[in-house]
Amino acid sequence: MHPEPAPHPPAIRAAQVHQPAPFPPAATAPAPLVPLQPDQVPAVASIVLPDGRIVTGYAVHPAQPEPVAMKPAVSRAAVNIALGGIGFAAVCGGLFLLTAFIAALTAFITQLIILAAVIFGGFIAVQVLGASGHRGATTVNIRKAVIKRNHFHG
């Protein structure tokens, strides 16, 4: 059992191109007419293959991809993070100035209190220590008082 030899391929003939006439439109349902410019009407071509089959169709142009929307060079998240950092730095600078002002005000009030204490303390010291002599002093004699039955006898 030997396999039968394969038949010889038919002689390759040159491909013949025919331009068929288009079919007339159907009478029952007229298709809407779309005006086309003569240069936009697609060409219909028929090709006769070497084995005798006829292929008819339109020329297919490669599909153009949809234009992609341009993406920004920097993402929105990066911009938001940068703006947040700038805002945070501005707030920190303001808080630093506020704390510096409060510290300076506290130091100023402390110095005023110390100055008032020194002046008032000096005034009291002069009053107490300046009257140490007997000049113009008043002498008070204390006697023994007798209190009998809620009456003072002095």
PDB file of N, CA and C in Angstrom, residues 26-100:
ATOM      1  N   ALA A  26     -32.024  47.941  -4.385  1.00  0.00           N
ATOM      2  CA  ALA A  26     -33.283  47.210  -4.248  1.00  0.00           C
ATOM      3  C   ALA A  26     -34.439  48.192  -4.331  1.00  0.00           C
ATOM      4  N   ALA A  27     -35.526  47.785  -4.963  1.00  0.00           N
ATOM      5  CA  ALA A  27     -36.656  48.682  -5.187  1.00  0.00           C
ATOM      6  C   ALA A  27     -37.557  48.774  -3.963  1.00  0.00           C
ATOM      7  N   THR A  28     -37.490  47.814  -3.070  1.00  0.00           N
ATOM      8  CA  THR A  28     -38.419  47.807  -1.944  1.00  0.00           C
ATOM      9  C   THR A  28     -38.029  48.818  -0.871  1.00  0.00           C
ATOM     10  N   ALA A  29     -36.784  48.884  -0.529  1.00  0.00           N
ATOM     11  CA  ALA A  29     -36.355  49.793   0.536  1.00  0.00           C
ATOM     12  C   ALA A  29     -35.216  50.635   0.017  1.00  0.00           C
ATOM     13  N   PRO A  30     -35.502  51.860  -0.396  1.00  0.00           N
ATOM     14  CA  PRO A  30     -34.393  52.670  -0.903  1.00  0.00           C
ATOM     15  C   PRO A  30     -33.474  53.089   0.249  1.00  0.00           C
ATOM     16  N   ALA A  31     -32.213  52.944   0.020  1.00  0.00           N
ATOM     17  CA  ALA A  31     -31.227  53.322   1.022  1.00  0.00           C
ATOM     18  C   ALA A  31     -31.034  54.831   0.973  1.00  0.00           C
ATOM     19  N   PRO A  32     -30.772  55.434   2.106  1.00  0.00           N
ATOM     20  CA  PRO A  32     -30.530  56.882   2.075  1.00  0.00           C
ATOM     21  C   PRO A  32     -29.266  57.180   1.287  1.00  0.00           C
ATOM     22  N   LEU A  33     -29.355  58.197   0.494  1.00  0.00           N
ATOM     23  CA  LEU A  33     -28.216  58.560  -0.335  1.00  0.00           C
ATOM     24  C   LEU A  33     -27.310  59.516   0.430  1.00  0.00           C
ATOM     25  N   VAL A  34     -26.044  59.166   0.447  1.00  0.00           N
ATOM     26  CA  VAL A  34     -25.050  60.008   1.087  1.00  0.00           C
ATOM     27  C   VAL A  34     -24.194  60.591  -0.021  1.00  0.00           C
ATOM     28  N   PRO A  35     -24.188  61.899  -0.155  1.00  0.00           N
ATOM     29  CA  PRO A  35     -23.389  62.474  -1.245  1.00  0.00           C
ATOM     30  C   PRO A  35     -21.907  62.250  -0.999  1.00  0.00           C
ATOM     31  N   LEU A  36     -21.241  61.731  -1.989  1.00  0.00           N
ATOM     32  CA  LEU A  36     -19.804  61.481  -1.912  1.00  0.00           C
ATOM     33  C   LEU A  36     -19.118  62.237  -3.040  1.00  0.00           C
ATOM     34  N   GLN A  37     -17.963  62.689  -2.749  1.00  0.00           N
ATOM     35  CA  GLN A  37     -17.158  63.330  -3.783  1.00  0.00           C
ATOM     36  C   GLN A  37     -16.602  62.230  -4.682  1.00  0.00           C
ATOM     37  N   PRO A  38     -16.361  62.530  -5.938  1.00  0.00           N
ATOM     38  CA  PRO A  38     -15.866  61.477  -6.846  1.00  0.00           C
ATOM     39  C   PRO A  38     -14.563  60.848  -6.384  1.00  0.00           C
ATOM     40  N   ASP A  39     -13.726  61.624  -5.713  1.00  0.00           N
ATOM     41  CA  ASP A  39     -12.454  61.037  -5.288  1.00  0.00           C
ATOM     42  C   ASP A  39     -12.624  60.186  -4.026  1.00  0.00           C
ATOM     43  N   GLN A  40     -13.808  60.222  -3.387  1.00  0.00           N
ATOM     44  CA  GLN A  40     -14.031  59.446  -2.174  1.00  0.00           C
ATOM     45  C   GLN A  40     -14.761  58.133  -2.442  1.00  0.00           C
ATOM     46  N   VAL A  41     -15.218  57.893  -3.642  1.00  0.00           N
ATOM     47  CA  VAL A  41     -15.924  56.646  -3.960  1.00  0.00           C
ATOM     48  C   VAL A  41     -14.901  55.514  -3.971  1.00  0.00           C
ATOM     49  N   PRO A  42     -15.116  54.495  -3.130  1.00  0.00           N
ATOM     50  CA  PRO A  42     -14.131  53.412  -3.093  1.00  0.00           C
ATOM     51  C   PRO A  42     -14.182  52.577  -4.364  1.00  0.00           C
ATOM     52  N   ALA A  43     -13.036  52.091  -4.742  1.00  0.00           N
ATOM     53  CA  ALA A  43     -12.927  51.266  -5.948  1.00  0.00           C
ATOM     54  C   ALA A  43     -13.311  49.829  -5.634  1.00  0.00           C
ATOM     55  N   VAL A  44     -14.126  49.216  -6.510  1.00  0.00           N
ATOM     56  CA  VAL A  44     -14.504  47.806  -6.374  1.00  0.00           C
ATOM     57  C   VAL A  44     -13.628  47.030  -7.345  1.00  0.00           C
ATOM     58  N   ALA A  45     -13.016  45.968  -6.851  1.00  0.00           N
ATOM     59  CA  ALA A  45     -12.117  45.186  -7.702  1.00  0.00           C
ATOM     60  C   ALA A  45     -12.443  43.709  -7.551  1.00  0.00           C
ATOM     61  N   SER A  46     -12.271  42.952  -8.645  1.00  0.00           N
ATOM     62  CA  SER A  46     -12.430  41.495  -8.616  1.00  0.00           C
ATOM     63  C   SER A  46     -11.116  40.885  -9.050  1.00  0.00           C
ATOM     64  N   ILE A  47     -10.731  39.843  -8.365  1.00  0.00           N
ATOM     65  CA  ILE A  47      -9.481  39.160  -8.684  1.00  0.00           C
ATOM     66  C   ILE A  47      -9.834  37.696  -8.966  1.00  0.00           C
ATOM     67  N   VAL A  48      -9.312  37.150 -10.056  1.00  0.00           N
ATOM     68  CA  VAL A  48      -9.502  35.740 -10.386  1.00  0.00           C
ATOM     69  C   VAL A  48      -8.292  34.997  -9.863  1.00  0.00           C
ATOM     70  N   LEU A  49      -8.542  34.094  -8.922  1.00  0.00           N
ATOM     71  CA  LEU A  49      -7.455  33.326  -8.333  1.00  0.00           C
ATOM     72  C   LEU A  49      -7.013  32.236  -9.295  1.00  0.00           C
ATOM     73  N   PRO A  50      -5.826  31.693  -9.125  1.00  0.00           N
ATOM     74  CA  PRO A  50      -5.319  30.654 -10.040  1.00  0.00           C
ATOM     75  C   PRO A  50      -6.205  29.413 -10.090  1.00  0.00           C
ATOM     76  N   ASP A  51      -6.956  29.097  -9.041  1.00  0.00           N
ATOM     77  CA  ASP A  51      -7.803  27.903  -9.086  1.00  0.00           C
ATOM     78  C   ASP A  51      -9.168  28.210  -9.690  1.00  0.00           C
ATOM     79  N   GLY A  52      -9.386  29.443 -10.173  1.00  0.00           N
ATOM     80  CA  GLY A  52     -10.615  29.784 -10.868  1.00  0.00           C
ATOM     81  C   GLY A  52     -11.626  30.541 -10.017  1.00  0.00           C
ATOM     82  N   ARG A  53     -11.408  30.691  -8.737  1.00  0.00           N
ATOM     83  CA  ARG A  53     -12.359  31.438  -7.904  1.00  0.00           C
ATOM     84  C   ARG A  53     -12.178  32.922  -8.165  1.00  0.00           C
ATOM     85  N   ILE A  54     -13.280  33.662  -7.983  1.00  0.00           N
ATOM     86  CA  ILE A  54     -13.255  35.104  -8.184  1.00  0.00           C
ATOM     87  C   ILE A  54     -13.552  35.763  -6.835  1.00  0.00           C
ATOM     88  N   VAL A  55     -12.692  36.674  -6.446  1.00  0.00           N
ATOM     89  CA  VAL A  55     -12.859  37.408  -5.193  1.00  0.00           C
ATOM     90  C   VAL A  55     -13.135  38.858  -5.556  1.00  0.00           C
ATOM     91  N   THR A  56     -14.268  39.391  -5.025  1.00  0.00           N
ATOM     92  CA  THR A  56     -14.662  40.766  -5.308  1.00  0.00           C
ATOM     93  C   THR A  56     -14.727  41.531  -3.988  1.00  0.00           C
ATOM     94  N   GLY A  57     -14.253  42.765  -3.966  1.00  0.00           N
ATOM     95  CA  GLY A  57     -14.338  43.540  -2.738  1.00  0.00           C
ATOM     96  C   GLY A  57     -13.784  44.934  -2.915  1.00  0.00           C
ATOM     97  N   TYR A  58     -13.866  45.687  -1.838  1.00  0.00           N
ATOM     98  CA  TYR A  58     -13.353  47.050  -1.818  1.00  0.00           C
ATOM     99  C   TYR A  58     -11.923  47.045  -1.306  1.00  0.00           C
ATOM    100  N   ALA A  59     -11.194  48.038  -1.711  1.00  0.00           N
ATOM    101  CA  ALA A  59      -9.846  48.197  -1.182  1.00  0.00           C
ATOM    102  C   ALA A  59      -9.968  48.670   0.271  1.00  0.00           C
ATOM    103  N   VAL A  60      -9.200  48.080   1.133  1.00  0.00           N
ATOM    104  CA  VAL A  60      -9.259  48.413   2.553  1.00  0.00           C
ATOM    105  C   VAL A  60      -8.057  49.276   2.895  1.00  0.00           C
ATOM    106  N   HIS A  61      -8.355  50.431   3.445  1.00  0.00           N
ATOM    107  CA  HIS A  61      -7.281  51.308   3.896  1.00  0.00           C
ATOM    108  C   HIS A  61      -7.011  50.995   5.360  1.00  0.00           C
ATOM    109  N   PRO A  62      -5.773  51.075   5.777  1.00  0.00           N
ATOM    110  CA  PRO A  62      -5.503  50.799   7.185  1.00  0.00           C
ATOM    111  C   PRO A  62      -6.244  51.803   8.078  1.00  0.00           C
ATOM    112  N   ALA A  63      -6.797  51.293   9.143  1.00  0.00           N
ATOM    113  CA  ALA A  63      -7.559  52.151  10.071  1.00  0.00           C
ATOM    114  C   ALA A  63      -6.605  53.078  10.805  1.00  0.00           C
ATOM    115  N   GLN A  64      -7.003  54.331  10.875  1.00  0.00           N
ATOM    116  CA  GLN A  64      -6.207  55.317  11.605  1.00  0.00           C
ATOM    117  C   GLN A  64      -6.601  55.254  13.087  1.00  0.00           C
ATOM    118  N   PRO A  65      -5.635  55.187  13.967  1.00  0.00           N
ATOM    119  CA  PRO A  65      -5.991  55.147  15.395  1.00  0.00           C
ATOM    120  C   PRO A  65      -6.586  56.478  15.841  1.00  0.00           C
ATOM    121  N   GLU A  66      -7.455  56.388  16.842  1.00  0.00           N
ATOM    122  CA  GLU A  66      -8.056  57.593  17.394  1.00  0.00           C
ATOM    123  C   GLU A  66      -6.952  58.447  18.026  1.00  0.00           C
ATOM    124  N   PRO A  67      -7.031  59.737  17.843  1.00  0.00           N
ATOM    125  CA  PRO A  67      -6.000  60.566  18.484  1.00  0.00           C
ATOM    126  C   PRO A  67      -6.127  60.469  20.000  1.00  0.00           C
ATOM    127  N   VAL A  68      -5.014  60.269  20.635  1.00  0.00           N
ATOM    128  CA  VAL A  68      -4.979  60.135  22.086  1.00  0.00           C
ATOM    129  C   VAL A  68      -4.922  61.531  22.698  1.00  0.00           C
ATOM    130  N   ALA A  69      -5.737  61.737  23.712  1.00  0.00           N
ATOM    131  CA  ALA A  69      -5.723  63.037  24.382  1.00  0.00           C
ATOM    132  C   ALA A  69      -4.351  63.263  24.997  1.00  0.00           C
ATOM    133  N   MET A  70      -3.853  64.472  24.831  1.00  0.00           N
ATOM    134  CA  MET A  70      -2.522  64.778  25.353  1.00  0.00           C
ATOM    135  C   MET A  70      -2.546  64.765  26.870  1.00  0.00           C
ATOM    136  N   LYS A  71      -1.641  64.020  27.437  1.00  0.00           N
ATOM    137  CA  LYS A  71      -1.518  64.012  28.883  1.00  0.00           C
ATOM    138  C   LYS A  71      -0.602  65.149  29.301  1.00  0.00           C
ATOM    139  N   PRO A  72      -0.896  65.797  30.426  1.00  0.00           N
ATOM    140  CA  PRO A  72       0.005  66.861  30.866  1.00  0.00           C
ATOM    141  C   PRO A  72       1.373  66.288  31.229  1.00  0.00           C
ATOM    142  N   ALA A  73       2.379  67.124  31.116  1.00  0.00           N
ATOM    143  CA  ALA A  73       3.742  66.671  31.394  1.00  0.00           C
ATOM    144  C   ALA A  73       3.900  66.265  32.853  1.00  0.00           C
ATOM    145  N   VAL A  74       3.125  66.890  33.749  1.00  0.00           N
ATOM    146  CA  VAL A  74       3.200  66.595  35.176  1.00  0.00           C
ATOM    147  C   VAL A  74       1.817  66.131  35.619  1.00  0.00           C
ATOM    148  N   SER A  75       1.763  65.095  36.419  1.00  0.00           N
ATOM    149  CA  SER A  75       0.471  64.572  36.849  1.00  0.00           C
ATOM    150  C   SER A  75      -0.209  65.531  37.826  1.00  0.00           C
ATOM    151  N   ARG A  76      -1.531  65.432  37.913  1.00  0.00           N
ATOM    152  CA  ARG A  76      -2.301  66.303  38.799  1.00  0.00           C
ATOM    153  C   ARG A  76      -1.946  66.028  40.255  1.00  0.00           C
ATOM    154  N   ALA A  77      -1.683  64.760  40.584  1.00  0.00           N
ATOM    155  CA  ALA A  77      -1.335  64.432  41.970  1.00  0.00           C
ATOM    156  C   ALA A  77      -0.032  65.121  42.381  1.00  0.00           C
ATOM    157  N   ALA A  78       0.943  65.136  41.475  1.00  0.00           N
ATOM    158  CA  ALA A  78       2.219  65.780  41.795  1.00  0.00           C
ATOM    159  C   ALA A  78       2.030  67.284  41.999  1.00  0.00           C
ATOM    160  N   VAL A  79       1.175  67.890  41.180  1.00  0.00           N
ATOM    161  CA  VAL A  79       0.911  69.325  41.333  1.00  0.00           C
ATOM    162  C   VAL A  79       0.231  69.588  42.674  1.00  0.00           C
ATOM    163  N   ASN A  80      -0.744  68.745  43.033  1.00  0.00           N
ATOM    164  CA  ASN A  80      -1.449  68.935  44.309  1.00  0.00           C
ATOM    165  C   ASN A  80      -0.505  68.764  45.497  1.00  0.00           C
ATOM    166  N   ILE A  81       0.389  67.799  45.424  1.00  0.00           N
ATOM    167  CA  ILE A  81       1.340  67.585  46.521  1.00  0.00           C
ATOM    168  C   ILE A  81       2.277  68.783  46.642  1.00  0.00           C
ATOM    169  N   ALA A  82       2.733  69.308  45.502  1.00  0.00           N
ATOM    170  CA  ALA A  82       3.628  70.467  45.535  1.00  0.00           C
ATOM    171  C   ALA A  82       2.921  71.687  46.106  1.00  0.00           C
ATOM    172  N   LEU A  83       1.674  71.912  45.694  1.00  0.00           N
ATOM    173  CA  LEU A  83       0.926  73.064  46.228  1.00  0.00           C
ATOM    174  C   LEU A  83       0.665  72.893  47.723  1.00  0.00           C
ATOM    175  N   GLY A  84       0.393  71.668  48.146  1.00  0.00           N
ATOM    176  CA  GLY A  84       0.206  71.427  49.578  1.00  0.00           C
ATOM    177  C   GLY A  84       1.482  71.708  50.358  1.00  0.00           C
ATOM    178  N   GLY A  85       2.625  71.344  49.818  1.00  0.00           N
ATOM    179  CA  GLY A  85       3.893  71.626  50.483  1.00  0.00           C
ATOM    180  C   GLY A  85       4.172  73.108  50.590  1.00  0.00           C
ATOM    181  N   ILE A  86       3.843  73.851  49.527  1.00  0.00           N
ATOM    182  CA  ILE A  86       4.042  75.304  49.567  1.00  0.00           C
ATOM    183  C   ILE A  86       3.123  75.927  50.610  1.00  0.00           C
ATOM    184  N   GLY A  87       1.869  75.478  50.659  1.00  0.00           N
ATOM    185  CA  GLY A  87       0.934  75.999  51.661  1.00  0.00           C
ATOM    186  C   GLY A  87       1.382  75.671  53.067  1.00  0.00           C
ATOM    187  N   PHE A  88       1.878  74.448  53.265  1.00  0.00           N
ATOM    188  CA  PHE A  88       2.352  74.044  54.593  1.00  0.00           C
ATOM    189  C   PHE A  88       3.556  74.895  55.011  1.00  0.00           C
ATOM    190  N   ALA A  89       4.459  75.164  54.067  1.00  0.00           N
ATOM    191  CA  ALA A  89       5.630  76.002  54.383  1.00  0.00           C
ATOM    192  C   ALA A  89       5.198  77.422  54.742  1.00  0.00           C
ATOM    193  N   ALA A  90       4.180  77.939  54.027  1.00  0.00           N
ATOM    194  CA  ALA A  90       3.697  79.285  54.346  1.00  0.00           C
ATOM    195  C   ALA A  90       3.073  79.314  55.737  1.00  0.00           C
ATOM    196  N   VAL A  91       2.303  78.282  56.073  1.00  0.00           N
ATOM    197  CA  VAL A  91       1.674  78.225  57.404  1.00  0.00           C
ATOM    198  C   VAL A  91       2.742  78.090  58.479  1.00  0.00           C
ATOM    199  N   CYS A  92       3.754  77.256  58.228  1.00  0.00           N
ATOM    200  CA  CYS A  92       4.818  77.086  59.228  1.00  0.00           C
ATOM    201  C   CYS A  92       5.566  78.395  59.446  1.00  0.00           C
ATOM    202  N   GLY A  93       5.804  79.143  58.377  1.00  0.00           N
ATOM    203  CA  GLY A  93       6.475  80.432  58.531  1.00  0.00           C
ATOM    204  C   GLY A  93       5.637  81.381  59.365  1.00  0.00           C
ATOM    205  N   GLY A  94       4.322  81.399  59.107  1.00  0.00           N
ATOM    206  CA  GLY A  94       3.438  82.250  59.898  1.00  0.00           C
ATOM    207  C   GLY A  94       3.387  81.820  61.350  1.00  0.00           C
ATOM    208  N   LEU A  95       3.349  80.507  61.592  1.00  0.00           N
ATOM    209  CA  LEU A  95       3.343  80.019  62.974  1.00  0.00           C
ATOM    210  C   LEU A  95       4.655  80.349  63.672  1.00  0.00           C
ATOM    211  N   PHE A  96       5.757  80.276  62.931  1.00  0.00           N
ATOM    212  CA  PHE A  96       7.049  80.630  63.529  1.00  0.00           C
ATOM    213  C   PHE A  96       7.065  82.100  63.932  1.00  0.00           C
ATOM    214  N   LEU A  97       6.547  82.973  63.055  1.00  0.00           N
ATOM    215  CA  LEU A  97       6.486  84.394  63.400  1.00  0.00           C
ATOM    216  C   LEU A  97       5.561  84.628  64.587  1.00  0.00           C
ATOM    217  N   LEU A  98       4.445  83.906  64.649  1.00  0.00           N
ATOM    218  CA  LEU A  98       3.515  84.062  65.760  1.00  0.00           C
ATOM    219  C   LEU A  98       4.162  83.629  67.073  1.00  0.00           C
ATOM    220  N   THR A  99       4.858  82.512  67.081  1.00  0.00           N
ATOM    221  CA  THR A  99       5.508  82.059  68.308  1.00  0.00           C
ATOM    222  C   THR A  99       6.643  83.006  68.703  1.00  0.00           C
ATOM    223  N   ALA A 100       7.359  83.543  67.717  1.00  0.00           N
ATOM    224  CA  ALA A 100       8.420  84.516  68.038  1.00  0.00           C
ATOM    225  C   ALA A 100       7.812  85.781  68.646  1.00  0.00           C
TER     226      ALA A 100
END
